[in-house]
mmCIF file of C-alpha atoms and ligand atoms in Angstrom:
data_model
loop_
_atom_site.group_PDB
_atom_site.id
_atom_site.type_symbol
_atom_site.label_atom_id
_atom_site.label_comp_id
_atom_site.label_asym_id
_atom_site.label_seq_id
_atom_site.Cartn_x
_atom_site.Cartn_y
_atom_site.Cartn_z
ATOM 1 C CA MET A 20 -156.598 -41.011 -174.812
ATOM 2 C CA ARG A 21 -156.057 -42.992 -178.023
ATOM 3 C CA LEU A 22 -158.606 -42.439 -180.779
ATOM 4 C CA ASP A 23 -159.521 -46.147 -181.058
ATOM 5 C CA ARG A 24 -160.235 -46.311 -177.314
ATOM 6 C CA PHE A 25 -162.246 -43.087 -177.459
ATOM 7 C CA LEU A 26 -164.285 -44.511 -180.338
ATOM 8 C CA ALA A 27 -164.908 -47.782 -178.507
ATOM 9 C CA GLU A 28 -165.833 -46.127 -175.192
ATOM 10 C CA SER A 29 -168.106 -43.499 -176.699
ATOM 11 C CA THR A 30 -170.041 -45.877 -178.972
ATOM 12 C CA GLY A 31 -169.932 -49.178 -177.067
ATOM 13 C CA MET A 32 -168.239 -50.969 -179.990
ATOM 14 C CA SER A 33 -165.301 -53.293 -179.311
ATOM 15 C CA ARG A 34 -161.715 -52.132 -179.918
ATOM 16 C CA LYS A 35 -161.609 -54.466 -182.952
ATOM 17 C CA GLU A 36 -164.774 -52.924 -184.428
ATOM 18 C CA ALA A 37 -163.379 -49.453 -183.708
ATOM 19 C CA THR A 38 -160.172 -50.292 -185.582
ATOM 20 C CA LYS A 39 -162.216 -51.516 -188.583
ATOM 21 C CA ALA A 40 -164.359 -48.363 -188.553
ATOM 22 C CA LEU A 41 -161.184 -46.268 -188.535
ATOM 23 C CA HIS A 42 -159.694 -48.228 -191.437
ATOM 24 C CA ARG A 43 -162.919 -47.767 -193.424
ATOM 25 C CA GLY A 44 -162.528 -43.999 -193.039
ATOM 26 C CA ASP A 45 -165.760 -43.608 -191.029
ATOM 27 C CA VAL A 46 -164.104 -41.405 -188.383
ATOM 28 C CA THR A 47 -163.027 -37.777 -188.544
ATOM 29 C CA LEU A 48 -160.925 -35.880 -186.028
ATOM 30 C CA ASN A 49 -161.361 -32.097 -186.185
ATOM 31 C CA GLY A 50 -162.826 -32.452 -189.673
ATOM 32 C CA GLU A 51 -160.118 -34.719 -191.157
ATOM 33 C CA VAL A 52 -160.506 -38.456 -191.803
ATOM 34 C CA VAL A 53 -158.105 -40.297 -189.489
ATOM 35 C CA LYS A 54 -157.422 -43.998 -189.953
ATOM 36 C CA LYS A 55 -154.867 -44.612 -187.194
ATOM 37 C CA GLY A 56 -156.119 -45.585 -183.723
ATOM 38 C CA VAL A 57 -152.901 -44.475 -182.005
ATOM 39 C CA VAL A 58 -153.633 -40.786 -182.640
ATOM 40 C CA GLN A 59 -154.291 -38.996 -179.328
ATOM 41 C CA VAL A 60 -157.505 -37.078 -178.636
ATOM 42 C CA ASP A 61 -158.247 -34.682 -175.792
ATOM 43 C CA THR A 62 -161.268 -32.783 -174.457
ATOM 44 C CA ALA A 63 -160.954 -30.123 -177.181
ATOM 45 C CA SER A 64 -160.998 -32.711 -180.028
ATOM 46 C CA GLU A 65 -164.090 -33.099 -182.177
ATOM 47 C CA VAL A 66 -164.505 -36.742 -183.130
ATOM 48 C CA MET A 67 -167.248 -37.726 -185.571
ATOM 49 C CA PHE A 68 -168.392 -41.194 -186.559
ATOM 50 C CA ASN A 69 -170.470 -41.450 -189.722
ATOM 51 C CA GLY A 70 -171.335 -37.782 -189.360
ATOM 52 C CA ALA A 71 -172.373 -37.886 -185.676
ATOM 53 C CA THR A 72 -170.317 -36.148 -182.965
ATOM 54 C CA LEU A 73 -169.139 -38.542 -180.241
ATOM 55 C CA LYS A 74 -168.878 -37.834 -176.545
ATOM 56 C CA LEU A 75 -167.433 -39.923 -173.739
ATOM 57 C CA GLN A 76 -169.928 -41.156 -171.206
ATOM 58 C CA GLY A 77 -169.365 -39.046 -168.086
ATOM 59 C CA PRO A 78 -170.944 -39.740 -164.696
ATOM 60 C CA THR A 79 -174.373 -41.203 -165.360
ATOM 61 C CA TYR A 80 -177.368 -41.232 -163.011
ATOM 62 C CA MET A 81 -180.701 -42.682 -164.114
ATOM 63 C CA MET A 82 -183.977 -43.894 -162.734
ATOM 64 C CA MET A 83 -185.848 -46.749 -164.350
ATOM 65 C CA HIS A 84 -189.332 -48.089 -163.889
ATOM 66 C CA LYS A 85 -188.237 -51.706 -163.624
ATOM 67 C CA PRO A 86 -190.674 -54.021 -165.359
ATOM 68 C CA LEU A 87 -191.547 -57.578 -164.321
ATOM 69 C CA ASP A 88 -189.481 -60.549 -165.489
ATOM 70 C CA CYS A 89 -186.096 -58.909 -165.798
ATOM 71 C CA VAL A 90 -183.060 -59.118 -163.545
ATOM 72 C CA CYS A 91 -180.748 -56.443 -162.175
ATOM 73 C CA SER A 92 -177.462 -58.162 -163.105
ATOM 74 C CA ASN A 93 -175.369 -57.237 -166.156
ATOM 75 C CA ASP A 94 -175.608 -60.752 -167.558
ATOM 76 C CA ASP A 95 -178.098 -63.598 -167.087
ATOM 77 C CA PRO A 96 -178.533 -66.770 -169.165
ATOM 78 C CA HIS A 97 -182.275 -67.106 -168.444
ATOM 79 C CA HIS A 98 -183.778 -63.621 -168.209
ATOM 80 C CA LEU A 99 -183.643 -60.250 -169.887
ATOM 81 C CA THR A 100 -181.520 -57.869 -167.858
ATOM 82 C CA ILE A 101 -182.633 -54.317 -167.092
ATOM 83 C CA PHE A 102 -179.750 -53.126 -169.293
ATOM 84 C CA ALA A 103 -181.573 -54.492 -172.370
ATOM 85 C CA TYR A 104 -184.082 -51.666 -171.828
ATOM 86 C CA LEU A 105 -181.472 -48.897 -171.674
ATOM 87 C CA ASP A 106 -180.500 -46.906 -174.719
ATOM 88 C CA VAL A 107 -176.957 -45.948 -173.651
ATOM 89 C CA PRO A 108 -173.666 -46.627 -175.479
ATOM 90 C CA ASN A 109 -171.911 -48.613 -172.751
ATOM 91 C CA PRO A 110 -174.457 -50.371 -170.524
ATOM 92 C CA ASP A 111 -171.781 -52.724 -169.177
ATOM 93 C CA LYS A 112 -170.095 -49.729 -167.478
ATOM 94 C CA LEU A 113 -173.256 -49.112 -165.411
ATOM 95 C CA HIS A 114 -174.553 -50.843 -162.305
ATOM 96 C CA THR A 115 -177.836 -50.860 -160.434
ATOM 97 C CA VAL A 116 -178.006 -49.275 -156.983
ATOM 98 C CA GLY A 117 -178.989 -52.367 -155.030
ATOM 99 C CA ARG A 118 -181.277 -54.908 -156.666
ATOM 100 C CA LEU A 119 -184.937 -55.678 -157.139
ATOM 101 C CA ASP A 120 -186.128 -59.258 -157.591
ATOM 102 C CA VAL A 121 -187.093 -60.521 -161.022
ATOM 103 C CA ASP A 122 -190.772 -60.219 -160.055
ATOM 104 C CA THR A 123 -190.530 -56.827 -158.312
ATOM 105 C CA THR A 124 -191.374 -53.658 -160.262
ATOM 106 C CA GLY A 125 -190.710 -49.984 -159.604
ATOM 107 C CA LEU A 126 -187.972 -47.505 -158.854
ATOM 108 C CA LEU A 127 -184.483 -48.673 -159.747
ATOM 109 C CA LEU A 128 -181.473 -46.357 -159.756
ATOM 110 C CA ILE A 129 -178.649 -46.948 -162.230
ATOM 111 C CA THR A 130 -175.249 -45.271 -162.304
ATOM 112 C CA ASN A 131 -171.543 -45.589 -163.024
ATOM 113 C CA ASP A 132 -170.649 -43.649 -159.847
ATOM 114 C CA GLY A 133 -169.680 -46.182 -157.193
ATOM 115 C CA GLN A 134 -169.401 -43.638 -154.384
ATOM 116 C CA TRP A 135 -172.891 -42.306 -155.037
ATOM 117 C CA SER A 136 -174.423 -45.778 -155.047
ATOM 118 C CA HIS A 137 -172.521 -46.671 -151.886
ATOM 119 C CA ARG A 138 -174.116 -43.698 -150.102
ATOM 120 C CA ILE A 139 -177.536 -45.175 -150.928
ATOM 121 C CA THR A 140 -176.839 -48.833 -150.196
ATOM 122 C CA SER A 141 -174.470 -48.597 -147.222
ATOM 123 C CA PRO A 142 -176.258 -50.112 -144.182
ATOM 124 C CA LYS A 143 -174.740 -47.342 -142.024
ATOM 125 C CA ARG A 144 -176.738 -44.678 -143.883
ATOM 126 C CA LYS A 145 -180.096 -46.423 -143.312
ATOM 127 C CA CYS A 146 -181.545 -44.933 -146.509
ATOM 128 C CA PRO A 147 -185.315 -45.626 -146.464
ATOM 129 C CA LYS A 148 -186.958 -47.570 -149.298
ATOM 130 C CA VAL A 149 -190.732 -47.682 -149.680
ATOM 131 C CA TYR A 150 -192.493 -50.700 -151.186
ATOM 132 C CA ARG A 151 -196.147 -51.232 -152.031
ATOM 133 C CA ALA A 152 -197.071 -54.865 -151.401
ATOM 134 C CA GLU A 153 -200.168 -56.796 -152.410
ATOM 135 C CA LEU A 154 -200.843 -59.766 -150.158
ATOM 136 C CA ALA A 155 -202.573 -63.092 -150.672
ATOM 137 C CA ASP A 156 -204.300 -62.977 -147.283
ATOM 138 C CA PRO A 157 -205.794 -60.174 -145.174
ATOM 139 C CA LEU A 158 -203.283 -58.099 -143.221
ATOM 140 C CA GLN A 159 -203.533 -58.283 -139.444
ATOM 141 C CA PRO A 160 -203.311 -55.138 -137.264
ATOM 142 C CA GLU A 161 -200.666 -56.879 -135.116
ATOM 143 C CA ASN A 162 -198.388 -57.095 -138.172
ATOM 144 C CA VAL A 163 -197.677 -53.366 -137.727
ATOM 145 C CA ASN A 164 -196.105 -53.957 -134.342
ATOM 146 C CA ALA A 165 -194.250 -57.069 -135.474
ATOM 147 C CA PHE A 166 -192.615 -55.110 -138.344
ATOM 148 C CA ALA A 167 -191.735 -52.255 -135.957
ATOM 149 C CA GLN A 168 -190.167 -54.642 -133.418
ATOM 150 C CA GLY A 169 -188.112 -56.572 -135.991
ATOM 151 C CA ILE A 170 -188.799 -59.958 -137.540
ATOM 152 C CA LYS A 171 -186.787 -63.146 -137.351
ATOM 153 C CA LEU A 172 -186.357 -64.234 -140.960
ATOM 154 C CA ARG A 173 -186.065 -67.906 -141.815
ATOM 155 C CA GLY A 174 -182.407 -68.968 -141.776
ATOM 156 C CA GLU A 175 -181.205 -65.747 -140.094
ATOM 157 C CA VAL A 176 -180.217 -64.989 -136.534
ATOM 158 C CA GLU A 177 -180.489 -61.205 -136.335
ATOM 159 C CA LEU A 178 -183.913 -59.599 -136.276
ATOM 160 C CA THR A 179 -184.719 -57.195 -139.098
ATOM 161 C CA GLN A 180 -184.267 -53.490 -138.349
ATOM 162 C CA PRO A 181 -187.463 -51.690 -137.299
ATOM 163 C CA ALA A 182 -189.668 -51.312 -140.395
ATOM 164 C CA LYS A 183 -192.819 -49.270 -140.892
ATOM 165 C CA LEU A 184 -195.930 -51.106 -142.072
ATOM 166 C CA GLU A 185 -198.906 -49.006 -143.170
ATOM 167 C CA ILE A 186 -202.034 -50.989 -143.906
ATOM 168 C CA ILE A 187 -203.767 -49.383 -146.894
ATOM 169 C CA SER A 188 -206.559 -51.884 -147.381
ATOM 170 C CA GLU A 189 -207.341 -55.501 -146.505
ATOM 171 C CA ARG A 190 -204.584 -56.880 -148.775
ATOM 172 C CA GLU A 191 -202.422 -53.855 -149.587
ATOM 173 C CA ALA A 192 -199.690 -52.230 -147.518
ATOM 174 C CA LEU A 193 -196.766 -49.827 -147.695
ATOM 175 C CA VAL A 194 -193.539 -51.053 -146.133
ATOM 176 C CA THR A 195 -190.566 -48.797 -145.360
ATOM 177 C CA LEU A 196 -187.234 -50.564 -144.875
ATOM 178 C CA HIS A 197 -183.889 -49.082 -143.843
ATOM 179 C CA GLU A 198 -181.823 -52.088 -144.888
ATOM 180 C CA GLY A 199 -181.801 -54.455 -147.834
ATOM 181 C CA ARG A 200 -181.636 -58.155 -147.115
ATOM 182 C CA TYR A 201 -182.261 -60.802 -149.739
ATOM 183 C CA HIS A 202 -186.000 -60.902 -150.704
ATOM 184 C CA GLN A 203 -186.608 -59.004 -147.485
ATOM 185 C CA VAL A 204 -190.193 -57.824 -147.933
ATOM 186 C CA ARG A 205 -191.399 -61.200 -149.196
ATOM 187 C CA ARG A 206 -189.613 -63.001 -146.336
ATOM 188 C CA MET A 207 -190.972 -60.622 -143.697
ATOM 189 C CA PHE A 208 -194.534 -61.275 -144.794
ATOM 190 C CA ALA A 209 -193.810 -65.010 -145.014
ATOM 191 C CA ALA A 210 -192.594 -64.863 -141.402
ATOM 192 C CA VAL A 211 -195.991 -63.501 -140.281
ATOM 193 C CA GLY A 212 -197.856 -66.158 -142.280
ATOM 194 C CA ASN A 213 -198.777 -64.139 -145.369
ATOM 195 C CA LYS A 214 -197.587 -64.141 -149.004
ATOM 196 C CA VAL A 215 -196.638 -61.233 -151.255
ATOM 197 C CA VAL A 216 -198.347 -61.549 -154.652
ATOM 198 C CA ALA A 217 -197.069 -58.250 -156.113
ATOM 199 C CA LEU A 218 -194.293 -55.918 -155.015
ATOM 200 C CA HIS A 219 -193.504 -52.445 -156.323
ATOM 201 C CA ARG A 220 -190.859 -49.992 -155.052
ATOM 202 C CA GLU A 221 -192.213 -46.448 -154.973
ATOM 203 C CA GLN A 222 -189.431 -44.482 -153.306
ATOM 204 C CA VAL A 223 -185.723 -44.516 -152.378
ATOM 205 C CA GLY A 224 -184.698 -41.843 -149.855
ATOM 206 C CA ALA A 225 -186.648 -38.727 -150.847
ATOM 207 C CA LEU A 226 -186.772 -39.747 -154.518
ATOM 208 C CA GLN A 227 -190.061 -41.088 -155.881
ATOM 209 C CA LEU A 228 -190.587 -43.053 -159.070
ATOM 210 C CA ASP A 229 -191.518 -40.599 -161.835
ATOM 211 C CA PRO A 230 -195.160 -41.472 -162.652
ATOM 212 C CA SER A 231 -194.598 -40.557 -166.321
ATOM 213 C CA LEU A 232 -192.229 -43.534 -166.760
ATOM 214 C CA ALA A 233 -193.953 -46.653 -168.081
ATOM 215 C CA PRO A 234 -192.489 -50.058 -167.103
ATOM 216 C CA GLY A 235 -189.178 -50.465 -168.956
ATOM 217 C CA GLU A 236 -188.637 -46.722 -169.407
ATOM 218 C CA ALA A 237 -185.769 -44.786 -167.850
ATOM 219 C CA ARG A 238 -184.607 -41.201 -167.693
ATOM 220 C CA GLU A 239 -181.577 -39.251 -166.490
ATOM 221 C CA LEU A 240 -181.837 -37.818 -162.978
ATOM 222 C CA THR A 241 -181.843 -34.050 -162.575
ATOM 223 C CA VAL A 242 -178.992 -32.303 -160.726
ATOM 224 C CA GLU A 243 -181.356 -31.790 -157.759
ATOM 225 C CA GLU A 244 -182.301 -35.495 -157.703
ATOM 226 C CA ILE A 245 -178.651 -36.594 -157.799
ATOM 227 C CA ALA A 246 -177.917 -34.264 -154.871
ATOM 228 C CA LEU A 247 -180.612 -35.911 -152.713
ATOM 229 C CA PHE A 248 -178.078 -38.620 -151.821
HETATM 230 N N1 URA B 309 -187.836 -57.110 -150.913
HETATM 231 C C1 URA B 309 -188.148 -58.145 -151.701
HETATM 232 O O1 URA B 309 -188.663 -59.166 -151.240
HETATM 233 N N2 URA B 309 -187.890 -58.043 -153.011
HETATM 234 C C2 URA B 309 -187.366 -56.942 -153.579
HETATM 235 O O2 URA B 309 -187.179 -56.904 -154.800
HETATM 236 C C3 URA B 309 -187.039 -55.861 -152.749
HETATM 237 C C4 URA B 309 -187.280 -55.975 -151.408
#
């Protein structure tokens, strides 16, 4: 790979900025200042920028405690995106594994490995996702059966897949879904005459949100966590 591309990809700077940094003499290759971007680097090369060793971003797997009021897209004119919270060199190379609404909090997975995220989001795999919902009105015992049977969402023809509803208290429930339709939890409760006032995702597959992560914080997944999917 060319040195200017390596510099851009490992730091997140543009190719133009990388070229300027090279011309300024800020970059060394195996201990020597190199000013030409065309020079080739390989895995054995040691590239330093202002004294710090650079590495290319390999496969990345993270969990974030998504806070309120931010969106899961890479770019949004009206809201902060979840990538604003991440301290990684190239956030635009990452994507979220599925999406949470702007006003949903909780476990969000982030990666640059498309095959891994497909294994989690593919409808065929039926990967369970567990949400804790707070409701405006008291839950009704018959809601449990309605969720298990499948719900007809407004504007849709097909019933939702069987979902598990566990009533925790008068206005709090856990919902387990095996699919991911648009605003699904909120729309399912709307269909049974209730309203979600807070929604938090606790678990995806066998992976739970790390309780040590405050809203907005993220960490790398462990090898064992990556292998859960
Ligand atoms: N269901 C919703 O309504 N919102 C989410 O963010 C996720 C599931």
